[in-house]
Amino acid sequence: MDVDLGGPISLEATLTCGQAFRWRAAAFPCRSDLLVSYRGVIPTGEKDGPGQLAVLVGQKAGVTREISVAYDPSYAAGLTQADVANAVRPYFAASDDVTAIEEALSRQDPVMSRAVQGGRGLRILQQDHWECLASYVLSVNNNIPNISRIVEYFAGCLGGPVGLGLFGFPSPEKIACQDSVFLRQSRCGFRDRYLKDAAERVVSGEVDLVDLEKMPTEQARKRLMRIRGVGPKVADCVMLFGYHRLDAFPVDVWIARAMSRFYLSGQVVTPKAAREEGMSRFGSLAGYAQEYLFFGIRGDGPAPFLSRAT
DNA sequence: AAACAGGTGCTAA
DNA sequence: TTAGCACCTGTT
């Protein structure tokens, strides 16, 4: 099945830029024309079933407007093809006018123009609230391969099968009732109590993840920060990747460095200052600006132009 | 071997 | 408000 996203998408930029932790390169069966393809799990929105479905996504070239989608129908009981397409579209932010975003940010300044050029077709995903929160709690002072490993471990141990050999991410209820011995077996280290605290506060309703949808970004962010392990950076990531608040500007050490070097004449800057600078410069597109910068710096993309010295 | 990784909590000024 | 330090674990 093909799904039209209404504007450019690069699966590589979108799925390897580090915003989501469960996508892996995987061959698309019977379709050698799809040059790039990945396997992962998306939320389906269905109430009864697991609410998640493993899918293969692929495209013919680096940047296209359509993507191909495949899945195992036996794990999509009660879902028509149209239902799956209707789950894929919002996950890949079909309603974002990516062309307009790229153009607007390219006009912003020469550095951002270069960053956009290197990350054409990158989209901010709309991930599941809870999986996003849990993933970023696990990301604290951690590295990406390790985070992915831990997330996969929890899915494999506590999640149900969702097709293609993959498992769904376990609910907060499922995490909340695990003892500390079990959590430690995931090798998530000191983050075990963070994850537990997040699950408990979500289950108790102290942090109502659906409620946050209606709140202004700043207020929702403050609410998330009641969870241990959720500071400014994690809260901004959850707002951006789990709630699609494009005005959020998460600052990690890489972004802080980039903001200092390119926009603040190399001064040493606190994360707070870098965040304020980013938000005031890029406004309602701050989230996209941040991802273009991050993709450019990290060098996962075609040109790690921002990482070179001088 | 020692340092570092997509930060945060805690304590002290 | 902010600076300084410890922190699980895996890699290099």
XYZ file of C-alpha atoms (C1' of nucleotides) in Angstrom:
335
model
C 0.000 0.000 0.000
C 1.160 3.521 -0.771
C 0.501 6.485 1.477
C 0.693 10.066 0.283
C 2.093 12.408 2.916
C 1.232 15.527 0.976
C 4.793 16.815 0.992
C 8.402 15.685 1.030
C 9.675 12.962 3.332
C 13.057 11.365 3.758
C 12.676 8.169 5.750
C 16.384 8.108 6.410
C 16.515 11.622 7.855
C 13.264 11.123 9.757
C 13.996 7.710 11.253
C 17.742 7.946 11.924
C 17.924 11.478 13.307
C 17.419 10.116 16.792
C 13.864 11.218 17.607
C 12.555 7.619 17.779
C 14.417 4.605 19.070
C 12.784 1.543 17.512
C 13.289 1.904 13.763
C 15.826 -0.360 12.041
C 16.813 -0.675 8.417
C 15.055 -3.732 6.984
C 14.446 -5.116 3.522
C 11.010 -4.594 2.014
C 9.875 -8.006 0.641
C 9.259 -8.259 -3.116
C 10.079 -4.607 -3.703
C 13.646 -4.115 -4.898
C 12.579 -0.693 -6.234
C 12.402 0.678 -2.704
C 15.899 1.937 -2.042
C 15.387 2.716 1.610
C 13.171 0.843 4.043
C 12.755 0.451 7.792
C 10.844 -1.690 10.232
C 9.169 -0.298 13.335
C 5.985 -0.001 15.384
C 3.318 2.684 15.140
C 0.247 3.415 17.274
C -3.052 2.506 15.594
C -5.434 4.391 17.828
C -7.735 1.382 18.194
C -9.282 0.998 21.637
C -9.642 -2.771 21.999
C -6.555 -4.401 20.497
C -2.920 -3.779 21.341
C -3.173 -0.316 19.818
C 0.133 -0.851 18.065
C 1.159 -2.431 14.764
C 4.533 -3.335 13.271
C 5.032 -1.906 9.805
C 7.610 -1.799 7.073
C 7.969 1.574 5.423
C 9.927 2.204 2.253
C 10.476 4.729 -0.490
C 11.979 4.750 -3.976
C 14.394 7.619 -3.513
C 15.931 9.714 -0.766
C 13.109 12.227 -0.730
C 9.619 11.492 -2.039
C 6.055 12.434 -1.295
C 4.702 8.900 -1.034
C 5.886 6.012 1.102
C 5.066 2.321 0.770
C 3.722 0.520 3.811
C 3.479 -3.204 4.555
C 2.320 -5.136 7.603
C 1.099 -8.550 8.690
C -2.736 -8.505 8.396
C -3.081 -11.232 11.012
C -1.867 -8.728 13.597
C -4.203 -6.041 12.276
C -7.497 -7.704 13.182
C -10.300 -5.203 12.970
C -8.226 -2.791 10.929
C -8.828 -2.098 7.259
C -6.066 -0.871 4.964
C -7.627 2.552 5.240
C -7.359 2.362 9.029
C -3.668 1.593 8.785
C -3.128 4.416 6.306
C -4.987 6.684 8.713
C -2.546 5.666 11.441
C 0.531 6.082 9.263
C -0.376 9.598 8.118
C -0.498 11.329 11.496
C 2.535 9.392 12.750
C 4.539 10.839 9.864
C 2.960 14.251 10.371
C 1.151 14.395 7.032
C -0.491 17.656 8.057
C 2.848 19.455 8.460
C 3.543 21.657 5.441
C 7.156 20.524 5.221
C 7.862 22.467 2.028
C 6.779 25.681 3.695
C 8.768 24.852 6.836
C 11.924 24.164 4.831
C 11.515 27.389 2.900
C 10.823 29.518 5.950
C 13.791 28.171 7.893
C 16.090 28.418 4.866
C 15.312 32.128 4.718
C 16.126 32.493 8.394
C 19.945 32.573 8.134
C 22.819 30.916 6.217
C 23.565 28.298 8.882
C 19.971 27.131 9.064
C 19.787 27.181 5.291
C 22.665 24.707 5.143
C 21.149 22.590 7.884
C 17.842 22.359 6.046
C 19.632 21.456 2.842
C 21.349 18.541 4.592
C 18.118 17.312 6.166
C 15.599 17.720 3.363
C 12.492 15.649 3.971
C 13.087 15.320 7.692
C 9.822 15.225 9.591
C 9.059 15.524 13.276
C 7.077 12.367 14.069
C 3.930 12.216 16.185
C 4.862 9.414 18.554
C 2.797 7.751 21.251
C 2.709 9.907 24.398
C 3.731 7.208 26.855
C 6.354 5.473 24.726
C 7.926 8.833 24.018
C 7.963 9.826 27.696
C 9.395 6.481 28.779
C 12.021 6.481 26.025
C 13.312 9.929 26.883
C 13.365 9.184 30.599
C 15.636 6.288 29.649
C 17.762 8.617 27.521
C 19.089 10.606 30.474
C 22.908 10.699 30.330
C 22.798 7.696 28.045
C 23.755 6.941 24.456
C 21.460 6.078 21.573
C 22.453 2.425 20.997
C 21.994 1.743 24.695
C 18.639 3.519 24.826
C 17.425 1.472 21.853
C 18.579 -1.724 23.483
C 16.693 -0.973 26.698
C 13.501 0.048 24.883
C 13.614 -3.162 22.841
C 14.159 -5.151 26.002
C 11.031 -3.769 27.658
C 8.990 -4.355 24.514
C 10.258 -7.921 24.183
C 9.709 -8.762 27.858
C 6.458 -6.984 28.637
C 4.830 -6.043 25.330
C 2.561 -8.185 23.183
C 3.416 -9.305 19.639
C 2.413 -6.805 16.954
C 3.698 -8.598 13.855
C 6.945 -8.848 11.885
C 8.596 -10.348 14.934
C 8.208 -7.119 16.893
C 6.504 -6.351 20.196
C 4.535 -3.351 21.328
C 5.845 -0.965 23.956
C 4.364 -1.938 27.346
C 1.702 0.228 28.977
C 2.464 2.348 32.050
C 0.362 -0.099 34.089
C 2.567 -2.955 32.983
C 5.757 -1.061 33.895
C 4.377 0.274 37.165
C 3.752 -3.191 38.603
C 7.279 -4.484 37.994
C 9.657 -4.698 40.933
C 13.036 -3.023 40.982
C 14.832 -6.329 40.451
C 13.068 -6.809 37.145
C 13.631 -3.234 36.040
C 17.339 -3.563 36.756
C 17.548 -6.547 34.430
C 16.894 -4.172 31.553
C 20.334 -2.672 32.303
C 18.771 0.764 32.410
C 20.847 1.551 35.486
C 19.893 4.409 37.778
C 17.067 5.332 35.386
C 14.984 2.456 36.760
C 13.510 4.668 39.464
C 12.842 7.405 36.918
C 10.890 5.008 34.714
C 9.011 3.622 37.679
C 8.110 7.112 38.874
C 6.895 8.085 35.405
C 4.730 4.971 35.141
C 3.268 5.454 38.612
C 2.387 9.103 38.107
C 0.757 8.318 34.779
C -1.221 5.407 36.215
C -2.360 7.425 39.226
C -3.481 10.228 36.939
C -1.252 12.791 38.620
C 0.172 13.260 35.147
C -2.684 12.714 32.701
C -1.065 12.237 29.313
C -4.307 12.889 27.410
C -4.998 16.006 29.430
C -1.654 17.452 28.386
C -2.896 17.617 24.791
C -5.145 20.527 25.699
C -2.612 22.490 27.729
C -0.315 25.212 26.449
C 3.177 23.876 25.798
C 4.736 25.603 28.773
C 2.115 24.363 31.206
C 2.238 20.786 29.934
C 6.022 20.898 30.132
C 5.891 21.991 33.769
C 3.501 19.159 34.523
C 5.819 16.584 32.962
C 8.677 17.934 35.060
C 6.929 16.708 38.202
C 8.200 13.279 37.210
C 11.627 12.348 38.575
C 14.023 12.061 35.704
C 12.119 14.585 33.638
C 14.027 17.844 33.502
C 13.908 20.654 30.929
C 15.482 18.646 28.111
C 13.414 15.489 28.473
C 10.218 17.518 28.893
C 10.954 19.453 25.703
C 11.625 16.214 23.809
C 8.314 14.771 24.948
C 6.480 17.950 23.982
C 8.118 17.897 20.562
C 8.123 14.215 19.644
C 5.145 12.998 21.671
C 2.819 16.004 21.406
C 4.054 17.591 18.189
C 4.559 20.964 19.843
C 6.746 22.474 17.161
C 7.562 25.457 19.349
C 9.554 23.244 21.735
C 13.355 23.476 21.470
C 15.111 20.656 23.375
C 18.687 21.521 24.287
C 21.237 18.762 24.787
C 24.999 19.205 24.820
C 25.188 19.098 21.017
C 22.555 21.741 20.477
C 24.042 23.898 23.211
C 27.393 23.726 21.418
C 25.809 24.520 18.053
C 23.850 27.466 19.420
C 26.978 28.824 21.065
C 29.107 28.461 17.971
C 26.687 29.602 15.301
C 24.413 32.051 17.034
C 26.160 33.293 20.160
C 29.696 33.926 18.885
C 31.212 31.018 20.768
C 30.337 32.224 24.237
C 29.850 29.531 26.832
C 26.115 29.217 27.242
C 23.882 27.505 29.755
C 21.259 25.132 28.353
C 18.652 27.616 29.533
C 20.214 30.435 27.524
C 20.583 28.230 24.445
C 16.937 27.255 24.723
C 15.760 30.833 24.998
C 17.907 31.835 22.039
C 16.516 28.990 19.944
C 12.914 29.698 20.843
C 13.188 33.413 20.157
C 15.041 32.897 16.869
C 12.911 30.136 15.417
C 9.571 30.629 17.188
C 6.822 28.284 16.072
C 9.331 26.286 13.970
C 11.898 25.883 16.755
C 11.387 22.126 16.884
C 12.167 21.654 13.220
C 15.126 24.025 13.473
C 16.475 21.969 16.359
C 16.180 18.706 14.443
C 17.873 20.086 11.318
C 20.726 21.320 13.499
C 20.984 18.041 15.371
C 20.909 15.976 12.188
C 23.607 18.188 10.712
C 25.860 18.050 13.749
C 25.633 14.372 14.451
C 26.809 13.438 10.996
C 24.291 10.641 10.581
C 23.180 12.665 7.616
C 25.001 13.251 4.355
C 27.058 16.194 5.540
C 28.143 16.632 9.144
C 29.040 20.196 8.268
C 28.376 21.532 11.721
C 30.719 19.159 13.499
C 33.930 20.240 11.829
C 36.260 22.517 13.716
C 36.524 26.289 13.268
C 42.449 2.727 31.566
C 39.741 6.659 31.846
C 36.426 9.239 29.759
C 32.184 9.844 27.750
C 27.209 9.282 26.475
C 20.892 13.260 23.574
C 20.694 15.180 31.898
C 18.829 15.211 36.255
C 18.528 15.304 41.453
C 20.545 17.023 45.360
C 23.067 20.166 48.088
C 25.225 24.413 49.150
C 25.950 29.336 48.241
C 18.738 30.939 40.752
C 22.829 28.669 39.834
C 27.275 25.916 40.337
C 29.322 21.426 41.384
C 29.086 16.563 41.741
C 27.424 11.589 41.547
C 25.194 8.373 38.778
C 24.222 2.576 35.932
C 26.089 0.637 32.025
C 28.457 -0.178 27.654
C 32.042 1.412 24.445
C 36.219 3.131 22.948
